[in-house]
Coordinates of C-alpha atoms in Angstrom, one line a residue:
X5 CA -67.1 -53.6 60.7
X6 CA -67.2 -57.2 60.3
X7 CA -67.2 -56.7 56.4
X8 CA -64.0 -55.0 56.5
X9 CA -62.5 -57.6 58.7
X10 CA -63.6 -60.2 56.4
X11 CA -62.2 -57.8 53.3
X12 CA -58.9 -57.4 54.9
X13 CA -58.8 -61.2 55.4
X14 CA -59.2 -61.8 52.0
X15 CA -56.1 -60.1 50.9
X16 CA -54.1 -61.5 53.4
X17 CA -51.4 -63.5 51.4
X18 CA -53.1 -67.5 52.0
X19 CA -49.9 -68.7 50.7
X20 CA -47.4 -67.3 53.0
X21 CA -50.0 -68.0 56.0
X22 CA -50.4 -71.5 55.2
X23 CA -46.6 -72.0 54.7
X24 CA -45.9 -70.0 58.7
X25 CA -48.0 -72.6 60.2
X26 CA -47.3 -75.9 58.5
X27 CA -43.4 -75.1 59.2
X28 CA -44.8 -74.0 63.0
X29 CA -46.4 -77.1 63.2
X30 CA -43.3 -79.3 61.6
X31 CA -40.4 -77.6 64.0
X32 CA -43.2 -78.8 66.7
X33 CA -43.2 -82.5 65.4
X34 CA -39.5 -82.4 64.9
X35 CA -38.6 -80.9 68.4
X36 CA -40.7 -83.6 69.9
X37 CA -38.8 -86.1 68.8
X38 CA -35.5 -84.4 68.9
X39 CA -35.9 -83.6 73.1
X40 CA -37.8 -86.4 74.0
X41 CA -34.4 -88.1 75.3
X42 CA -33.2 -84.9 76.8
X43 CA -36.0 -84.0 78.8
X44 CA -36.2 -87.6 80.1
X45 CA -32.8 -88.0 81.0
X46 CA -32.6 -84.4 82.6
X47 CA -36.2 -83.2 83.6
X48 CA -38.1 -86.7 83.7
X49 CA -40.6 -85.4 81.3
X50 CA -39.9 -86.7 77.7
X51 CA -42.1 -83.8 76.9
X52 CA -40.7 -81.2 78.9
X53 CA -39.2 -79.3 76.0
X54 CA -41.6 -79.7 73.5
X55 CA -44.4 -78.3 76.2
X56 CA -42.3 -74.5 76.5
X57 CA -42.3 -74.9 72.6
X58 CA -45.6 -75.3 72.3
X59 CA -46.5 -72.8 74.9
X60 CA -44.4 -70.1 72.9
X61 CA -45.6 -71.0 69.2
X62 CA -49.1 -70.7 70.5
X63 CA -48.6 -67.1 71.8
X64 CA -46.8 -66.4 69.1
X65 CA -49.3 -67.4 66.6
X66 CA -51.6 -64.9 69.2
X67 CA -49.6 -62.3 68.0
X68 CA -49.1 -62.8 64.5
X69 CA -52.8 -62.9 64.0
X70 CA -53.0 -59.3 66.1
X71 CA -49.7 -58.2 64.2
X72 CA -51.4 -58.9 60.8
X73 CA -54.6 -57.0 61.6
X74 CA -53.2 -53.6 62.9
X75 CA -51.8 -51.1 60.2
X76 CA -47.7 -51.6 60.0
X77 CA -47.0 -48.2 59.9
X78 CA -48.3 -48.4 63.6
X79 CA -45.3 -50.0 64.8
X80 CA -43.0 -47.8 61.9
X81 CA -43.4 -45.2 64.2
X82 CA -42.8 -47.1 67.5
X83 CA -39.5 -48.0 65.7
X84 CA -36.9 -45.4 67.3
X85 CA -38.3 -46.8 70.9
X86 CA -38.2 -50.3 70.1
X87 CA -34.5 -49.6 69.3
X88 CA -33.8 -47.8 72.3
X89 CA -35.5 -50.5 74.8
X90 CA -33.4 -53.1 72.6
X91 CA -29.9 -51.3 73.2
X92 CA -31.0 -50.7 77.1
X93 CA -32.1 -54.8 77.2
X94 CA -28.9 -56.1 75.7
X95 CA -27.0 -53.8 77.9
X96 CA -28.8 -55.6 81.0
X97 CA -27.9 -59.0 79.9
X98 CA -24.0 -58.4 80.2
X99 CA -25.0 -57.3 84.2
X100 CA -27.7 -58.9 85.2
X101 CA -28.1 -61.7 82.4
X102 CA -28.5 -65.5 83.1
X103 CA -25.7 -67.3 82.0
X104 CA -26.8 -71.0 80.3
X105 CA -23.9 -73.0 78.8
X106 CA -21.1 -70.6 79.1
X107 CA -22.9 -67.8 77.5
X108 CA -24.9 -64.6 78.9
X109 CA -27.5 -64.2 76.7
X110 CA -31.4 -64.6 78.7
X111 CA -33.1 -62.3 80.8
X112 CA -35.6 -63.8 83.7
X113 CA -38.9 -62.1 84.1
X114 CA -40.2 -64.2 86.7
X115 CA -40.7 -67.8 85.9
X116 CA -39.7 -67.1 82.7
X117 CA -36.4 -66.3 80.6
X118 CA -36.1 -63.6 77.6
X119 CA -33.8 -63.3 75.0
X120 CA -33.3 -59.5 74.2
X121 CA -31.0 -60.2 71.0
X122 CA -33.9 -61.6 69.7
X123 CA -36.0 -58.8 70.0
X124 CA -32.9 -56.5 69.0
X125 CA -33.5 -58.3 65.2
X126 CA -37.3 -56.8 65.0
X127 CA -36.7 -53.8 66.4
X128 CA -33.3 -53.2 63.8
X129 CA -35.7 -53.7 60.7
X130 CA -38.6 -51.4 62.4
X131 CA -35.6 -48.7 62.6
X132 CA -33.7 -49.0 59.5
X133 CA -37.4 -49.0 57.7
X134 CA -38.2 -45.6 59.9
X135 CA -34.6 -44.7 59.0
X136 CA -34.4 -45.2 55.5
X137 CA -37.6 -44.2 54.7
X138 CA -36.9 -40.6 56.1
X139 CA -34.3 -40.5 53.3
X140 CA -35.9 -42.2 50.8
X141 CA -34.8 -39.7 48.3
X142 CA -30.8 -39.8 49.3
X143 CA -30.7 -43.5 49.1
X144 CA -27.8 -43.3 46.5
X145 CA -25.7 -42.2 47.9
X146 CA -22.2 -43.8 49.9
X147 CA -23.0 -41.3 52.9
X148 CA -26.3 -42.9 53.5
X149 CA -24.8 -46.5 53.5
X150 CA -22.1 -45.2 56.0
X151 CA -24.3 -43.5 58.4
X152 CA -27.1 -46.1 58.3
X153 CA -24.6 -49.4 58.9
X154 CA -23.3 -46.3 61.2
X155 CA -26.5 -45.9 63.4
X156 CA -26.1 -50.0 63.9
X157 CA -23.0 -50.6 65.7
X158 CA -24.4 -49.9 69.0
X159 CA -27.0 -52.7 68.9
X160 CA -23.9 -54.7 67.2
X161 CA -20.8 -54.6 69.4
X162 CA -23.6 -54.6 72.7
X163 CA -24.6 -57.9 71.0
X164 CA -21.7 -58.9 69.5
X165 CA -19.9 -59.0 72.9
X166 CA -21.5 -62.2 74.0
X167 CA -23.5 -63.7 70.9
X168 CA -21.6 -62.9 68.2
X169 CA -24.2 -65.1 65.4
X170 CA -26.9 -62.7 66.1
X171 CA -24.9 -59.6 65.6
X172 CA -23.8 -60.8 62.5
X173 CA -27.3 -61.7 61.5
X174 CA -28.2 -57.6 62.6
X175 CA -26.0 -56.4 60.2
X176 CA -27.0 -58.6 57.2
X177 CA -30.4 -57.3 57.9
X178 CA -29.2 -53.8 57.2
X179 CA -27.0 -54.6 54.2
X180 CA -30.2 -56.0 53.1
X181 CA -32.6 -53.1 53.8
X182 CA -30.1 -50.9 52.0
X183 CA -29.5 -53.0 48.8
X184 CA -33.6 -53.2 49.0
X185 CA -33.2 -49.1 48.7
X186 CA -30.4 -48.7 47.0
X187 CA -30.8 -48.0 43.1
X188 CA -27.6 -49.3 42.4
X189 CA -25.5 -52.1 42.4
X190 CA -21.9 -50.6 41.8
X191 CA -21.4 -49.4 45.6
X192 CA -22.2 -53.2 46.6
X193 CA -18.9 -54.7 45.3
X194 CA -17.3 -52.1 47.5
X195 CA -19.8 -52.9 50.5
X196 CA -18.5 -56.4 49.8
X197 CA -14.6 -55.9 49.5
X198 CA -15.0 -54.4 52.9
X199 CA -17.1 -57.1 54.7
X200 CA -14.4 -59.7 53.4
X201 CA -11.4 -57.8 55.1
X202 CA -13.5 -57.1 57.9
X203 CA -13.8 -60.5 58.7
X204 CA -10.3 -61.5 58.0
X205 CA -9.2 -58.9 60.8
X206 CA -11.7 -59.7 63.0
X207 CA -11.5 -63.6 62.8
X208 CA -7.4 -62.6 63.6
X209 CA -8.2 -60.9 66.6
X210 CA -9.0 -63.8 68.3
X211 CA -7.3 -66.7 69.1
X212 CA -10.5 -69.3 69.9
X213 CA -12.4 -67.8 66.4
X214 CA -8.3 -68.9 64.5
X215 CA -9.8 -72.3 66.6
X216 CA -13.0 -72.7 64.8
X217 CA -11.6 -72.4 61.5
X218 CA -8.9 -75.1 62.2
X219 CA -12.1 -77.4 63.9
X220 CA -14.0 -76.8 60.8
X221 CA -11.2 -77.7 58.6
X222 CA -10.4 -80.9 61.0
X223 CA -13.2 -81.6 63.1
X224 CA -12.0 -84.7 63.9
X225 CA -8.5 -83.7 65.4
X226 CA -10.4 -81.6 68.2
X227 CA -12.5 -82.5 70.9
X228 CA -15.1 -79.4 70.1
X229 CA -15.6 -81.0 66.9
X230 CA -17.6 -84.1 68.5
X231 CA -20.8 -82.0 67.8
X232 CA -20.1 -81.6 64.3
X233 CA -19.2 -84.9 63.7
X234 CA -22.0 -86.6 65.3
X235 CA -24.5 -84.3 62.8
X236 CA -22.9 -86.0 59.8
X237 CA -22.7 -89.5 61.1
X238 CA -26.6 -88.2 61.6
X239 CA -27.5 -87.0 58.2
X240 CA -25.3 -89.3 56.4
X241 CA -27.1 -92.7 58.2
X242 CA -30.6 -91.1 57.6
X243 CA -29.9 -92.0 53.6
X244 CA -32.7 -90.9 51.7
X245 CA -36.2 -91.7 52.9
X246 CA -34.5 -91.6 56.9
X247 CA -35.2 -94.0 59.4
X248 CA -38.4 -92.8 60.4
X249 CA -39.6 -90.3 62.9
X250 CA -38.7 -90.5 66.2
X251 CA -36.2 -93.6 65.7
X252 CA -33.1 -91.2 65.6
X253 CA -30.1 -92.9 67.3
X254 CA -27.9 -89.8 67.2
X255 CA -30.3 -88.0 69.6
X256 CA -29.9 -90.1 72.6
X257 CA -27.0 -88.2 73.8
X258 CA -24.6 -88.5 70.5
X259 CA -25.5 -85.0 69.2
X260 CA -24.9 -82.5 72.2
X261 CA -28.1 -80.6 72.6
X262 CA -30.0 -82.2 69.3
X263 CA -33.2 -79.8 69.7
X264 CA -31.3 -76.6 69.5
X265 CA -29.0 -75.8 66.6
X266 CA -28.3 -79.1 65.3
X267 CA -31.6 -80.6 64.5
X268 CA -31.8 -80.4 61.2
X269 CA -29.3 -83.3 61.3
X270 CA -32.0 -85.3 63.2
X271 CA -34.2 -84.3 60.7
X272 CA -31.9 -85.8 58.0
X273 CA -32.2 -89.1 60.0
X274 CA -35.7 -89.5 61.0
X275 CA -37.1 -88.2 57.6
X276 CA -33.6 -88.6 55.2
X277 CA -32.4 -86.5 52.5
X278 CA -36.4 -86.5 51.2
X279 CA -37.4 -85.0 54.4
X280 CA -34.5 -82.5 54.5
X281 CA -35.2 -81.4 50.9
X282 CA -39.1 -81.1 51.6
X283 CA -37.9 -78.6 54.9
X284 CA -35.5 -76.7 52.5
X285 CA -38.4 -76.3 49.4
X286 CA -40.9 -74.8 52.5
X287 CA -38.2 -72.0 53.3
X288 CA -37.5 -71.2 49.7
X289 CA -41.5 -70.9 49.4
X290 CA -42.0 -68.5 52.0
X291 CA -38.6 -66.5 51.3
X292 CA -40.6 -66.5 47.7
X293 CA -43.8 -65.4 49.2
X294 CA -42.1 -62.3 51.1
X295 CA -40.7 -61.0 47.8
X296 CA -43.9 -60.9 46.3
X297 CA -44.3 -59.2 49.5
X298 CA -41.9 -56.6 48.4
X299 CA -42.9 -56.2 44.8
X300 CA -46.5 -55.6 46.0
X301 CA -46.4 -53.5 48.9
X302 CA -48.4 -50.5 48.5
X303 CA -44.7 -48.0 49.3
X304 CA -41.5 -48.5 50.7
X305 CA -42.4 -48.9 54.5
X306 CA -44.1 -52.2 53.4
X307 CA -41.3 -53.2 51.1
X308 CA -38.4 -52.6 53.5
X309 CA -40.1 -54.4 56.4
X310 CA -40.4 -57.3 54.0
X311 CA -37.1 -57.1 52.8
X312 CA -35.5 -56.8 56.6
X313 CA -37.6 -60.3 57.2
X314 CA -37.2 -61.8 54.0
X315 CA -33.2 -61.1 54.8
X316 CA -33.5 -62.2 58.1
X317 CA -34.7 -65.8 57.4
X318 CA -32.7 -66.3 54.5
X319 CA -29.5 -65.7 56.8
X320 CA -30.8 -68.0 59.2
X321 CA -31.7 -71.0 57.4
X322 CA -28.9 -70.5 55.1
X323 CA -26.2 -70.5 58.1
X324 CA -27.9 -73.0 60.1
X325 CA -27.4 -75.7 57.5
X326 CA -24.4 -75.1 56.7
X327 CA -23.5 -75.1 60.2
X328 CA -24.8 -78.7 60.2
X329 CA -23.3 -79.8 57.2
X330 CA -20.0 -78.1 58.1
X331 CA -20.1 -75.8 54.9
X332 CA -19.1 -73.4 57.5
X333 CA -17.5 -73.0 61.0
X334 CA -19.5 -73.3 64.0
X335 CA -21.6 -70.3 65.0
X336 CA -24.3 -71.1 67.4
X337 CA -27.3 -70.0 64.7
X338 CA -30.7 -71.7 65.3
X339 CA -33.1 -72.9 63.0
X340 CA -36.4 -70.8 62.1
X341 CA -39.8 -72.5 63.2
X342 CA -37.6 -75.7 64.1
X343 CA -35.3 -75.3 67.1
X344 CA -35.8 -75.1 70.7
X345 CA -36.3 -71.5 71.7
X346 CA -39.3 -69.5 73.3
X347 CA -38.1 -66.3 72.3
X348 CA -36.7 -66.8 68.8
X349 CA -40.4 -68.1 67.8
X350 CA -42.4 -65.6 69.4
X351 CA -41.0 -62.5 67.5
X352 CA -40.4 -64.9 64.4
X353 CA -44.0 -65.1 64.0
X354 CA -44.6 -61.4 65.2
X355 CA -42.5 -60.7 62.2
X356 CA -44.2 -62.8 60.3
X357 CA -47.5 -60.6 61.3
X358 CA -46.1 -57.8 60.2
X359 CA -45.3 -59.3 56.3
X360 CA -48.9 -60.5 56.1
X361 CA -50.0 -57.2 57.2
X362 CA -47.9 -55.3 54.7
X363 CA -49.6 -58.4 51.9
X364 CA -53.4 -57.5 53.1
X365 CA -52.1 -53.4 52.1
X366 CA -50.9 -54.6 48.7
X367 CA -52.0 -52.2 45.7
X368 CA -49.5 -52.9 42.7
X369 CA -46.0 -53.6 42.4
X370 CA -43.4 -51.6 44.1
X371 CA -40.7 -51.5 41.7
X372 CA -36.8 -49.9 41.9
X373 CA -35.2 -49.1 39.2
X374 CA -31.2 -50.3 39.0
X375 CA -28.3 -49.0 37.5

C-alpha cells in the first residue's frame, strides 16, 4: 500500500504542484499587504483579512492533496448531482442570500459565508465532462453544441441574475470543453459570430451595462470610474522594479477594496512592472502545465476536466487584468490564488486536485484530430 502511494506520487505532475503553491503562497504575501490598511481601519486587526485567507488556502490545500489521490472518475460520476445541488444553491442566494456591497451573492452556514457560484464553476466542468463524454462519438456535430451550451442556461441566467462575471466565465468553460471535443474548427467562426451579437443585444438591454462602456471609454468623466483610475495611477507609479512591498500608497483607501479585484494594481506598485510580469509568466506556466495535462491524459474524462480548468483560469486571469488595466469594462472578476475570497480558493485548488490527479493517470498523449 505504501508503495503504490509513493508510485502514484511520482507521477503526479511536480511542475504544476510546485507552481499551485508558490502562487498560493504569493496571493498570501500580496493580500497581506494589500488588506493590512483595511482591516485596521475597519476591524482593528491589520491581519484580519489575511487570517480568513489563510484559513481557506490551507483547507484548500487539504483538499487538493485528497482531490489528487482519489480516482477522477469518482467525482465524473457525482457530476449530474453536483449540478443539481449547484442550481438549487444559486437559487437560494436570490431568497435567502447575504447581500455585501449591493450584491446577493454569499450563503451563511453558521459563522461562515459560501459562495455557491463558485462552486457552480466545478460542478459545470464535472457535468459537461459526464456530458460530453456520453457522446463522445457525436461530438461533430451542431446539435451537440446546441444542446450542450443548451443544458447550461439554467446554471447561467440563475447566476447571471445577480453576478453576471461568473456566468459569463460558466459559459466560456463550456465553449471550451466543446472546442476541447470538437474535431473541427469551421462551426467555431459560427459559435463566434453569435457570441458577438449576443453581447451587442445584451449589453443594449440595459441601461447601467450602456454605462460601463461609456465609464470604460471616459473613466474620468464619471464618479464610478474613481476605482479604475486609482489602479492606473497605481501601476503606473509602481515603474518597473515598484516601490517595494508593503509601501503601496494607493491601498490606504485610494483603491476601493484593493485586496479584492483590483490588487494586481497594488501588485504593480509594491513589486513594479518586474513583479507583474513575474505573476503573469507563473499563470502562463501552469495554464502550460494543464495542457500537457490534456495531451497526456490517459482518455477524454481526463482531458476534458483539464481543459474545463485550464479554460477556467485563463478567463480569469485574462479578464482580471484587463479589468485593471482598463483593456476592458468593469466586471467584478477576481484574481486566481491572489484576491480576497474564501470560497474562490478553496474549489480553485479542489480543481487543481483534480488536474494533478488526471497528471498521476497519464499513459501517452490524448490527441484530436482537426479538420
Amino acid at each position: 500500500m505504501v508503495s503504490e502511494r509513493r508510485t502514484d506520487f511520482e507521477k503526479t505532475d511536480i511542475v504544476m504542484l510546485v507552481l499551485v503553491v508558490v502562487l498560493t503562497v504569493f496571493g498570501l504575501a500580496m493580500l497581506l499587504s494589500a488588506s493590512e490598511y483595511n482591516g485596521r481601519v475597519r476591524f482593528g486587526d491589520s491581519a484580519y483579512y489575511f487570517k480568513k485567507q489563510l484559513f481557506a488556502a490551507a483547507l484548500g490545500l487539504g483538499i487538493m492533496y485528497l482531490i489528487m489521490n482519489l480516482d477522477y472518475h469518482f467525482f465524473v460520476k457525482l457530476a449530474p448531482v453536483a449540478y443539481l445541488v449547484s442550481v438549487v444553491l444559486s437559487i437560494a442566494v436570490l431568497f435567502v442570500g447575504q447581500e455585501i456591497n449591493g450584491s446577493r451573492r454569499w450563503l451563511n452556514l453558521g459563522p461562515l459565508s459560501f459562495q455557491p457560484s463558485e462552486f457552480a464553476k466545478v460542478a459545470v466542468i464535472l457535468f459537461l465532462t459526464w456530458q460530453i463524454d456520453r457522446w463522445k462519438k457525436k461530438t461533430d456535430s451542431l446539435w451537440f453544441m446546441f444542446r450542450t451550451m443548451l443544458t447550461l442556461l439554467p446554471i447561467v441566467g440563475i447566476v447571471g441574475s445577480n453576478n453576471l462575471s461568473t456566468a459569463l466565465i460558466i459559459l466560456g468553460i463550456g465553449v471550451a470543453l466543446i472546442f476541447v471535443s470538437n474535431s473541427r474548427y469551421l462551426p467555431f467562426i459560427g459559435v463566434g459570430v453569435l457570441g458577438i451579437g449576443f453581447a451587442i443585444i445584451f449589453l443594449a438591454a440595459e441601461s447601467y451595462r450602456l454605462e460601463r462602456l461609456a465609464i470604460w471609454q471616459n473613466p474620468e468623466k464619471y464618479e464610478k470610474g474613481f476605482q479604475t483610475i486609482q489602479g492606473l495611477y497605481a501601476i503606473g507609479s509602481g515603474g518597473i522594479f515598484g516601490r517595494g512591498l508593503g509601501n503601496s500608497l494607493q491601498k490606504l483607501g485610494f483603491v476601493p477594496e484593493a485586496q479584492n479585484d483590483m490588487i494586481f494594481s497594488v501588485i504593480c506598485e509594491e513589486l513594479g512592472l518586474v513583479g507583474g510580469v513575474v505573476l503573469i509568466l507563473l499563470f502562463v506556466l501552469l495554464l502550460w502545465r494543464l495542457c500537457v495535462s490534456i495531451m497526456h491524459a490517459p482518455d477524454l474524462q481526463g482531458a476534458l476536466l483539464c481543459g474545463g480548468i485550464m479554460g477556467h483560469l485563463a478567463m480569469q486571469v485574462i479578464l482580471n487584468i484587463a479589468v485593471v488595466t482598463n483593456t476592458i469594462p468593469n466586471t467584478g472578476i477576481t484574481l486566481p490564488f491572489v484576491s480576497y475570497g474564501g470560497t474562490s480558493v478553496v474549489f480553485l485548488l479542489g480543481e487543481m486536485g483534480l488536474a494533478l490527479g488526471v497528471s498521476s493517470h497519464r499513459k501517452g498523449v490524448y490527441t484530436y484530430n482537426r479538420k
